XYZ file of C-alpha atoms in Angstrom:
677
model
C -10.721 104.803 6.450
C -12.353 101.814 4.799
C -9.839 100.017 2.592
C -10.390 98.646 -0.918
C -14.139 98.797 -1.347
C -14.234 96.795 -4.573
C -16.744 93.983 -4.380
C -15.629 90.380 -4.167
C -18.555 88.949 -6.097
C -20.773 90.668 -8.645
C -23.161 88.235 -10.319
C -25.490 89.179 -13.147
C -28.741 87.351 -13.872
C -30.877 86.934 -16.962
C -34.157 88.365 -15.625
C -36.158 85.633 -17.344
C -39.134 86.189 -15.052
C -39.541 82.430 -14.757
C -39.076 82.324 -10.974
C -41.877 84.836 -10.367
C -44.215 83.785 -13.204
C -47.233 81.761 -12.065
C -48.996 78.746 -13.540
C -52.737 78.084 -13.837
C -52.956 77.409 -10.078
C -51.202 80.660 -9.178
C -47.933 78.900 -8.296
C -44.440 80.154 -8.988
C -41.760 77.790 -10.276
C -40.495 76.648 -6.864
C -44.007 76.330 -5.439
C -45.140 74.125 -8.316
C -42.093 71.905 -7.818
C -42.913 71.520 -4.107
C -46.616 70.940 -4.825
C -45.780 67.941 -6.992
C -44.582 66.219 -3.792
C -47.646 67.210 -1.730
C -48.620 63.611 -0.955
C -45.355 62.873 0.892
C -45.778 62.443 4.642
C -42.414 64.024 5.465
C -41.369 66.741 3.027
C -38.203 68.860 3.215
C -38.297 72.042 1.106
C -34.850 73.582 0.654
C -35.130 76.900 -1.149
C -33.542 80.343 -0.726
C -35.046 83.234 1.217
C -37.721 85.059 -0.808
C -38.395 82.087 -3.091
C -41.970 81.681 -1.842
C -41.709 78.847 0.682
C -44.514 80.203 2.863
C -47.025 80.182 0.022
C -45.774 76.766 -1.109
C -46.705 75.544 2.361
C -50.170 77.074 2.013
C -50.806 75.144 -1.217
C -49.578 71.861 0.278
C -51.362 72.317 3.616
C -54.702 73.137 1.998
C -54.429 70.061 -0.221
C -53.741 67.899 2.836
C -56.776 69.401 4.621
C -59.146 69.132 1.655
C -57.944 66.033 -0.201
C -55.670 63.933 2.031
C -57.797 63.535 5.156
C -55.791 65.656 7.570
C -57.759 67.656 10.141
C -55.404 70.435 11.296
C -52.329 72.458 10.376
C -49.786 73.932 12.818
C -47.244 76.385 11.389
C -44.237 77.265 13.581
C -41.915 80.208 12.801
C -38.718 81.242 14.662
C -39.942 84.717 15.636
C -43.236 86.581 15.701
C -42.373 89.009 12.902
C -42.145 86.106 10.443
C -45.782 85.264 11.135
C -46.600 87.977 8.618
C -45.687 85.521 5.853
C -48.544 83.238 6.904
C -51.343 85.782 7.311
C -54.640 85.430 5.422
C -53.928 85.072 1.703
C -56.361 85.005 -1.225
C -55.401 82.097 -3.493
C -58.663 81.373 -5.318
C -58.533 84.507 -7.540
C -55.289 83.135 -9.027
C -56.598 79.641 -9.807
C -56.256 77.620 -6.598
C -59.251 75.801 -5.087
C -59.114 77.362 -1.596
C -57.941 80.490 0.248
C -55.561 80.460 3.231
C -57.405 81.661 6.318
C -56.105 81.892 9.879
C -58.559 82.744 12.659
C -57.173 85.748 14.597
C -57.598 83.816 17.858
C -55.185 81.151 16.631
C -52.647 83.498 15.062
C -50.269 83.417 18.020
C -47.702 85.628 16.264
C -50.008 88.656 16.272
C -48.395 91.201 18.599
C -51.853 92.684 19.271
C -52.874 89.560 21.193
C -50.157 88.256 23.504
C -52.452 86.675 26.112
C -52.061 83.003 27.103
C -50.459 81.767 23.901
C -49.650 78.357 25.362
C -53.254 77.973 26.516
C -54.614 78.824 23.066
C -52.120 76.393 21.502
C -53.467 73.561 23.678
C -57.085 74.636 23.085
C -56.563 74.452 19.303
C -56.318 70.655 19.376
C -59.646 70.266 21.203
C -61.683 72.508 18.875
C -62.935 70.536 15.880
C -63.741 73.707 13.925
C -60.199 75.113 14.318
C -58.130 74.229 11.248
C -54.975 76.380 11.119
C -52.716 77.741 13.874
C -49.603 79.920 13.458
C -47.152 80.199 16.356
C -43.514 80.827 17.217
C -41.042 77.978 17.726
C -40.983 78.836 21.438
C -44.755 78.468 21.712
C -44.583 75.100 19.950
C -41.887 73.865 22.346
C -43.765 75.084 25.439
C -47.135 73.821 24.251
C -45.800 70.359 23.424
C -44.841 69.930 27.071
C -48.549 69.921 27.949
C -50.039 67.668 25.249
C -49.545 64.036 24.270
C -47.863 63.020 21.042
C -51.055 61.570 19.582
C -52.596 65.054 19.588
C -50.739 65.424 16.282
C -52.570 62.489 14.702
C -53.972 63.620 11.320
C -52.207 66.972 11.772
C -49.639 68.680 9.574
C -46.739 70.274 11.455
C -44.996 72.863 9.266
C -41.709 74.226 10.616
C -40.294 77.333 8.982
C -36.508 77.909 9.154
C -36.030 74.228 9.872
C -32.280 74.587 10.480
C -33.210 75.712 14.015
C -33.924 72.042 14.625
C -31.025 69.914 15.785
C -30.218 66.232 16.091
C -28.715 67.037 19.495
C -30.498 65.159 22.273
C -30.945 68.444 24.164
C -32.694 70.214 21.294
C -36.338 70.713 22.286
C -37.389 71.550 18.729
C -35.599 68.486 17.410
C -37.358 66.414 20.055
C -40.750 67.752 18.898
C -39.964 66.644 15.334
C -38.947 63.162 16.454
C -42.088 62.814 18.623
C -44.389 63.703 15.728
C -42.500 61.421 13.325
C -42.341 58.385 15.610
C -45.336 58.619 17.958
C -48.168 59.987 15.818
C -49.729 59.785 12.350
C -48.878 63.445 11.771
C -47.236 64.838 8.645
C -44.315 67.280 8.557
C -43.336 69.946 6.043
C -39.909 71.344 6.889
C -38.790 74.544 5.153
C -35.409 76.217 5.168
C -33.305 78.568 3.081
C -30.081 77.084 4.437
C -30.175 73.436 5.398
C -27.004 73.479 7.446
C -25.972 74.863 10.789
C -22.937 76.741 12.043
C -22.283 74.612 15.112
C -21.384 71.309 13.492
C -24.507 69.564 14.786
C -26.657 68.060 12.018
C -30.244 69.203 11.633
C -31.591 65.651 11.673
C -30.262 62.262 12.614
C -29.269 60.260 9.555
C -32.061 57.720 10.021
C -34.668 60.494 10.409
C -33.418 62.533 7.444
C -33.677 59.470 5.213
C -37.454 59.495 5.777
C -37.866 63.008 4.304
C -38.483 63.602 0.614
C -36.300 66.561 -0.458
C -37.362 69.337 -2.834
C -34.449 71.616 -3.701
C -34.542 74.966 -5.497
C -31.220 76.784 -5.512
C -30.240 80.455 -5.416
C -29.261 80.600 -9.072
C -32.590 79.163 -10.245
C -34.386 81.763 -8.190
C -32.321 84.857 -8.971
C -31.859 84.028 -12.644
C -35.625 83.760 -12.978
C -36.480 87.087 -11.373
C -38.240 89.811 -13.314
C -36.629 92.947 -11.847
C -33.493 92.070 -9.851
C -30.573 91.953 -12.270
C -27.468 91.504 -10.145
C -26.264 90.701 -6.650
C -23.121 92.266 -5.205
C -21.211 90.785 -2.260
C -18.648 93.162 -0.777
C -16.232 92.729 2.115
C -14.824 96.076 3.275
C -12.113 96.399 5.883
C -11.477 99.208 8.365
C -9.014 100.249 11.068
C -10.167 101.344 14.518
C -13.864 101.598 15.440
C -16.537 100.672 12.927
C -18.578 103.703 14.012
C -15.845 105.942 12.578
C -16.179 104.283 9.164
C -19.697 102.950 8.719
C -20.743 106.248 7.141
C -18.297 105.596 4.308
C -20.230 102.524 3.134
C -23.749 103.474 4.252
C -25.787 104.877 1.370
C -28.882 106.468 2.931
C -30.594 106.662 -0.458
C -30.910 102.853 -0.432
C -33.368 100.822 1.612
C -30.987 99.260 4.139
C -30.876 96.833 7.055
C -27.894 97.449 9.358
C -26.886 94.564 11.621
C -24.604 95.729 14.425
C -22.253 93.267 16.170
C -23.127 91.538 19.429
C -21.588 92.991 22.578
C -19.177 90.029 22.789
C -18.014 90.238 19.182
C -14.541 91.485 18.300
C -16.082 94.270 16.201
C -18.096 95.630 19.144
C -17.026 99.047 20.399
C -17.866 97.936 23.970
C -19.877 101.152 24.341
C -23.099 99.168 24.490
C -25.674 98.350 21.815
C -27.884 101.347 22.629
C -24.969 103.783 22.335
C -23.925 102.223 19.027
C -27.489 102.515 17.718
C -27.651 106.167 18.761
C -24.324 106.893 17.051
C -25.501 105.271 13.808
C -28.640 107.418 13.884
C -26.425 110.506 14.249
C -24.431 109.363 11.227
C -27.673 109.058 9.250
C -28.716 112.582 10.196
C -30.578 114.634 12.811
C -33.570 113.095 14.600
C -36.547 115.422 14.173
C -39.041 113.340 16.147
C -40.080 109.864 17.194
C -43.616 108.736 16.394
C -44.785 107.304 19.712
C -47.731 105.583 18.029
C -45.402 103.443 15.897
C -41.981 103.707 17.560
C -40.432 104.876 14.271
C -37.767 107.615 14.216
C -37.912 110.378 11.596
C -34.377 111.529 10.771
C -33.373 114.430 8.513
C -30.267 113.779 6.386
C -27.702 116.457 5.626
C -29.128 116.858 2.123
C -32.637 117.471 3.491
C -34.372 114.081 3.038
C -36.615 112.851 5.856
C -36.061 109.139 6.518
C -38.033 106.612 8.557
C -35.724 104.540 10.749
C -36.693 101.505 12.850
C -34.773 100.512 15.980
C -34.971 96.741 16.531
C -32.075 96.780 19.008
C -34.393 98.051 21.763
C -35.175 95.391 24.390
C -38.242 97.015 25.943
C -41.115 94.640 25.076
C -43.716 97.380 24.561
C -41.458 99.435 22.287
C -40.298 96.363 20.392
C -43.831 95.065 19.775
C -44.908 98.515 18.574
C -42.095 98.678 16.005
C -42.606 95.072 14.899
C -46.330 95.721 14.518
C -45.544 98.650 12.218
C -43.090 96.567 10.163
C -45.638 93.771 9.798
C -48.106 96.165 8.201
C -45.852 98.000 5.734
C -47.596 98.378 2.362
C -45.376 100.802 0.415
C -41.698 101.437 -0.186
C -42.037 104.830 1.530
C -43.093 103.182 4.789
C -39.488 102.473 5.823
C -35.949 103.508 4.850
C -33.439 102.031 7.309
C -33.715 99.294 9.932
C -31.089 98.914 12.667
C -31.033 95.440 14.231
C -28.881 93.071 16.218
C -30.290 89.538 16.398
C -33.516 90.083 14.450
C -34.530 91.025 10.886
C -32.604 88.063 9.519
C -34.264 84.799 8.596
C -37.803 85.025 7.311
C -38.026 88.791 7.714
C -39.983 90.096 4.739
C -39.157 93.608 3.501
C -39.316 93.337 -0.261
C -37.977 96.840 -0.870
C -34.698 96.189 0.987
C -31.757 96.892 -1.341
C -28.743 96.637 0.979
C -27.790 94.494 3.966
C -24.918 96.155 5.831
C -23.486 93.775 8.417
C -20.777 94.733 10.905
C -18.350 92.038 12.008
C -17.527 88.538 10.806
C -20.340 86.032 11.095
C -19.124 82.609 12.155
C -22.088 80.766 10.686
C -22.639 80.463 6.946
C -26.312 79.939 7.745
C -26.456 83.434 9.182
C -24.659 84.919 6.159
C -27.111 83.350 3.716
C -30.116 84.358 5.776
C -28.966 87.975 6.011
C -28.314 88.142 2.264
C -31.814 86.806 1.712
C -33.284 89.970 3.210
C -32.259 92.011 0.169
C -32.764 89.465 -2.617
C -36.543 89.648 -2.953
C -37.673 90.610 -6.445
C -39.248 94.038 -6.478
C -40.138 96.590 -9.134
C -37.522 99.314 -9.299
C -34.823 97.207 -7.590
C -32.159 96.215 -10.107
C -29.255 95.578 -7.709
C -29.083 93.970 -4.276
C -25.990 94.348 -2.087
C -24.566 92.535 0.911
C -21.819 94.580 2.570
C -19.747 93.080 5.382
C -17.721 95.649 7.329
C -14.779 93.866 8.967
C -11.984 95.087 11.249
C -8.510 94.673 9.792
C -5.954 92.933 12.009
C -3.455 95.407 13.430
C 0.278 94.750 13.302
C 0.523 94.936 17.104
C -2.589 92.870 17.772
C -1.840 90.127 20.285
C -3.986 87.322 18.906
C -3.374 87.789 15.211
C -4.495 84.254 14.430
C -8.029 85.080 15.511
C -8.093 88.033 13.128
C -6.716 85.946 10.276
C -9.324 83.263 10.882
C -11.962 85.978 10.814
C -10.794 86.867 7.322
C -10.868 83.243 6.276
C -14.425 82.877 7.559
C -15.529 85.907 5.576
C -13.842 84.796 2.375
C -15.006 81.203 2.769
C -18.552 82.458 3.252
C -18.289 84.580 0.129
C -16.991 81.608 -1.829
C -19.939 79.531 -0.681
C -22.353 82.229 -1.759
C -20.674 82.447 -5.153
C -20.911 78.679 -5.561
C -24.582 78.618 -4.629
C -25.466 81.567 -6.822
C -23.405 80.674 -9.899
C -24.919 78.769 -12.845
C -25.343 75.027 -12.535
C -22.997 72.901 -14.625
C -23.480 69.275 -15.531
C -20.602 66.841 -15.855
C -20.424 63.703 -17.971
C -17.838 61.055 -18.690
C -16.259 60.953 -22.133
C -18.470 57.997 -22.957
C -21.703 58.398 -21.072
C -24.386 55.754 -20.899
C -26.629 57.496 -23.404
C -23.783 58.126 -25.835
C -24.327 61.885 -25.712
C -21.075 63.663 -24.985
C -22.940 66.774 -23.861
C -21.615 69.099 -26.541
C -25.077 70.251 -27.527
C -25.732 71.552 -24.008
C -23.785 74.734 -23.211
C -23.895 73.872 -19.500
C -22.519 70.336 -19.848
C -18.788 69.699 -19.523
C -17.148 66.418 -20.482
C -14.487 65.167 -18.054
C -12.119 62.308 -18.695
C -12.177 59.612 -16.035
C -15.302 60.863 -14.247
C -17.159 58.020 -12.555
C -20.828 57.805 -13.601
C -23.418 58.045 -10.835
C -24.293 54.410 -10.174
C -27.195 54.643 -7.729
C -30.369 56.598 -7.027
C -28.807 57.833 -3.785
C -25.728 59.367 -5.437
C -27.881 60.892 -8.171
C -30.122 62.463 -5.500
C -27.107 63.879 -3.631
C -25.490 65.371 -6.753
C -28.716 66.713 -8.261
C -30.482 67.942 -5.103
C -28.059 68.169 -2.166
C -24.689 69.274 -3.525
C -24.960 72.818 -2.132
C -25.682 71.422 1.334
C -22.640 69.165 1.062
C -20.475 72.122 0.007
C -21.636 74.033 3.049
C -20.692 71.105 5.288
C -17.218 71.008 3.717
C -16.672 74.759 3.945
C -17.736 74.837 7.598
C -15.607 71.877 8.658
C -12.946 72.993 11.121
C -10.281 70.690 9.678
C -10.895 71.966 6.146
C -10.723 75.621 7.236
C -7.470 74.884 9.064
C -6.127 73.058 6.019
C -6.965 76.006 3.760
C -4.926 78.356 5.949
C -2.023 75.957 6.455
C 0.369 73.935 4.362
C -1.935 70.974 3.757
C -1.569 69.684 0.210
C -4.419 69.746 -2.275
C -4.351 65.947 -2.388
C -4.900 65.724 1.370
C -7.882 68.073 1.209
C -9.462 66.444 -1.833
C -8.643 62.784 -1.148
C -8.762 62.583 2.650
C -10.703 65.407 4.305
C -13.553 65.730 1.808
C -14.258 61.964 1.586
C -14.302 61.870 5.417
C -17.031 64.535 5.484
C -19.036 62.720 2.801
C -18.875 59.463 4.803
C -20.012 61.232 7.974
C -22.909 62.942 6.222
C -23.955 59.878 4.214
C -22.787 56.806 6.196
C -24.915 54.459 4.081
C -22.817 55.090 0.943
C -20.335 52.508 -0.263
C -16.740 53.562 -0.882
C -17.442 53.557 -4.628
C -20.436 55.867 -4.118
C -18.397 58.169 -1.858
C -15.846 58.501 -4.671
C -18.579 59.330 -7.207
C -19.943 62.100 -4.990
C -16.434 63.377 -4.187
C -15.553 63.790 -7.864
C -18.749 65.699 -8.671
C -18.332 67.935 -5.610
C -14.780 68.875 -6.591
C -15.688 69.502 -10.214
C -18.623 71.682 -9.267
C -16.553 73.690 -6.783
C -13.580 74.195 -9.086
C -15.514 75.059 -12.253
C -17.772 77.553 -10.477
C -14.879 79.072 -8.571
C -12.958 80.014 -11.717
C -13.538 81.812 -14.976
C -14.695 79.867 -18.029
C -12.762 81.207 -21.028
C -12.644 80.599 -24.761
C -9.609 79.600 -26.802
C -8.408 83.230 -26.881
C -8.607 83.582 -23.119
C -11.746 85.737 -23.228
C -14.353 85.052 -20.510
C -17.459 83.186 -21.645
C -20.686 84.670 -20.293
C -21.863 82.094 -17.738
C -25.397 83.445 -17.930
C -25.649 82.347 -21.571
C -29.180 81.398 -22.524
C -29.634 77.648 -22.835
C -31.074 78.087 -26.335
C -27.864 79.634 -27.664
C -25.350 77.373 -29.362
C -21.972 76.987 -27.745
C -19.198 79.232 -29.032
C -16.827 77.724 -31.606
C -13.442 76.455 -30.601
C -12.281 74.286 -27.792
C -13.586 75.085 -24.347
C -10.911 76.001 -21.893
C -11.113 76.320 -18.183
C -8.829 78.407 -16.049
C -7.558 76.284 -13.177
C -4.836 77.183 -10.727
C -3.675 80.103 -12.890
C -3.158 78.009 -16.011
C -5.208 77.139 -19.090
C -6.268 73.543 -19.491
C -8.264 72.064 -22.333
C -11.499 70.856 -20.740
C -11.513 67.763 -22.951
C -8.130 66.847 -21.469
C -9.259 67.551 -17.913
C -8.953 64.426 -15.802
C -9.831 63.498 -12.269
C -6.130 63.078 -11.473
C -5.601 66.709 -12.434
C -8.580 67.837 -10.344
C -7.072 66.133 -7.298
C -3.927 68.292 -7.562
C -5.848 71.576 -7.475
C -6.860 73.229 -4.226
C -10.508 74.204 -4.857
C -10.267 76.874 -2.166
C -7.107 78.521 -3.463
C -9.097 81.423 -4.886
C -9.814 82.553 -1.333
C -6.280 83.898 -1.138
C -6.490 85.531 -4.560
C -9.600 87.374 -3.424
C -8.013 88.198 -0.091
C -4.941 89.731 -1.724
C -7.139 91.979 -3.855
C -9.215 93.154 -0.941
C -6.706 94.226 1.720
C -3.860 96.697 1.798
C -0.230 95.595 1.615
C 0.668 95.848 5.355
C -2.410 93.872 6.377
C -1.766 91.234 3.726
C 1.790 90.909 5.083
C 0.404 90.241 8.578
C -1.905 87.575 7.211
C 0.820 85.944 5.138
C 3.232 85.900 8.080
C 0.627 84.406 10.398
C -0.313 81.728 7.898
C 3.372 81.037 7.319
C 3.815 80.243 11.024
C 1.207 77.518 10.660
C 3.078 75.922 7.749
C 6.050 74.870 9.895
C 5.884 72.594 12.899
C 8.564 74.535 14.790
C 8.569 74.845 18.545
C 9.928 77.838 20.423
C 13.124 76.078 21.532
C 14.075 75.264 17.932
C 13.334 78.846 16.856
C 15.604 80.229 19.589
C 18.468 77.919 18.568
C 18.166 78.940 14.918
C 17.978 82.656 15.730
C 21.060 82.558 17.971
C 23.190 80.916 15.285
C 22.131 80.346 11.663
C 19.884 83.424 11.400
C 22.644 85.751 12.644
C 25.116 84.122 10.275
C 22.703 84.507 7.347
C 22.118 88.220 8.068
C 25.868 88.863 8.357
C 26.535 87.077 5.072
C 23.792 88.936 3.175
C 24.526 92.586 4.004
C 22.021 92.759 6.832
C 19.084 91.314 4.872
C 16.786 88.973 6.752
C 15.949 85.501 5.404
C 12.992 85.580 3.018
C 9.831 83.548 3.600
C 9.427 83.264 -0.177
C 12.930 81.991 -0.881
C 13.118 78.902 -3.123
C 15.643 77.479 -0.662
C 13.785 75.541 2.099
C 16.628 76.161 4.579
C 16.266 79.920 4.116
C 12.490 79.670 4.587
C 13.090 77.751 7.821
C 15.329 80.546 9.110
C 12.696 83.122 8.156
C 10.064 81.220 10.152
C 12.339 81.031 13.199
C 12.965 84.783 13.071
C 9.248 85.490 12.594
C 8.320 83.301 15.570
C 10.732 85.074 17.902
C 9.736 88.510 16.590
C 6.023 87.882 17.180
C 6.703 86.511 20.664
C 8.682 89.659 21.578
C 5.833 91.888 20.380
C 3.386 90.023 22.601
C 5.693 90.172 25.624
C 6.181 93.928 25.159
C 2.394 94.227 25.320
C 2.399 92.297 28.611
C 0.718 89.267 27.103
C 1.966 85.732 27.643
C 0.780 84.225 24.370
C 2.196 81.216 22.582
C 0.405 80.394 19.296
C 1.410 76.721 19.336
C -0.346 76.159 22.645
C -3.378 78.334 22.108
C -6.523 76.653 20.835
C -7.080 77.381 17.157
C -10.250 79.395 16.912
């Protein structure tokens, strides 16, 4: 059965309505912020899924066409279904000066017209009357092979889900961006809900990124300003055996749900095949009464008599797939769909405002993918008070050969959840005891005063801390050396003073060492404060969604760090450096798994804490371990003993024990020589 289904993160929001309220031009908060930068040639909009990036692009693009002298607009989206976000939209009734209109002939994401998309893309540039084209990334890449770079003169290229771009020399999409930037007079608007990748390759080269003007709108700003959505729940639920035997325990068919099954190569895959897994999930939902062959939608009767509409996006047949996608593109009511089953689609940019739950099977290696999936259920919608992301993960078994892989899977999941909590938690501002303006920040309930904090000395460091800190956190959390350090015996000082500064230097090579230190301190403070509970002098939690107009509670502010109470006014940078900002991952982990599984994880992590080869382990087990057991009434040495010599014996015994288990299973596996995944 599924173990410990308590949620890791449950965040409540104020429902201020600010994020969805519109101004006199019909713009929401994020859109108005982006529109202020409409005259920039290269604009990078970093905002969460469902924040309104597509309409922000419409406002900016129309201004460039009508007031800035540009002649054409090309919008590229990662997959055809996302083209729905850029269909004809009436803007004038809400105060804007022009409507967004796309000629059907140049809407190359319309599944009703699949003919010669590359030819129509090329034709667009030769037709003076053609103003706006919408296409898939693939069409853009293919079409650019046939036209010269100067075709983009006086043209705006808008790329949705910009993280698909890469600085890698072999990235075709990245090459398109560089060609437009360097070989034409074209403008670029890049939009993404997660400006980081999972493969360690940056989105843009440093010199190219420096030319973009960033507009950042974070998750907390968006969700706190919603009108209907009140809280977001992130849950990681663990199971033994096959996920198909347990998915019914976490699937609530009364909620609008997207189910993402694992890829055939994933550890969570049943190896039965994606079609078989889809069929089995449909059986778990209920009994299929019929399939509508005009839409491709299944109608399934649940055990309690409800008739649900279920979409299968796992199907590879092009005709079937286009039929289902066409139906999804034209949904108008909540009753039009109940459950969607998908594999690689229905993630980024997929717009289903009524979605309440994203149920994802298997660990996702990329934090980008996690954020994008969560974004499918976080759109504000009347009647939707709670959104949930549920990750169903296989527990490591005691006799599993490659236990380290399973443990790293857990660490990925927990690290991802920590990132999401950081991004979605309230923003805090940090000041030195004596700031430049003399204001110690006590009148602002979201300002904390920290002794020894270096003030931000340049425009670049201020931009990073104010606009790009979440991106930097993502880079840190995805770094292989940091993940390995979290799971090993690396000291907090090594992580905070060596690894994190290294990442900052790589991401921002133009910073001086003094500026790197300024950014490092703010990154650590932000991570540690958001990752722990803020409490009052009595130890009671302070509501972190406190309205900014409320006065701060009386008494000294305390912050809970590393399981101890510290007066925030006495908090110093030296103290911050001794705290592992990722330590909470293990606290969460221990709450979420059962005792035997936690023991496996602890033992596996313990192996990594000692640099002990097999020969040394054998020598210790033949002599000192036997002597210890004989002298202690048969009790084995304890990994948690305060005596380091006893801990060393425990590690030696554990190493030999694990090796014997693997040999009994017929597997020649030596952890020290196997690549750390």
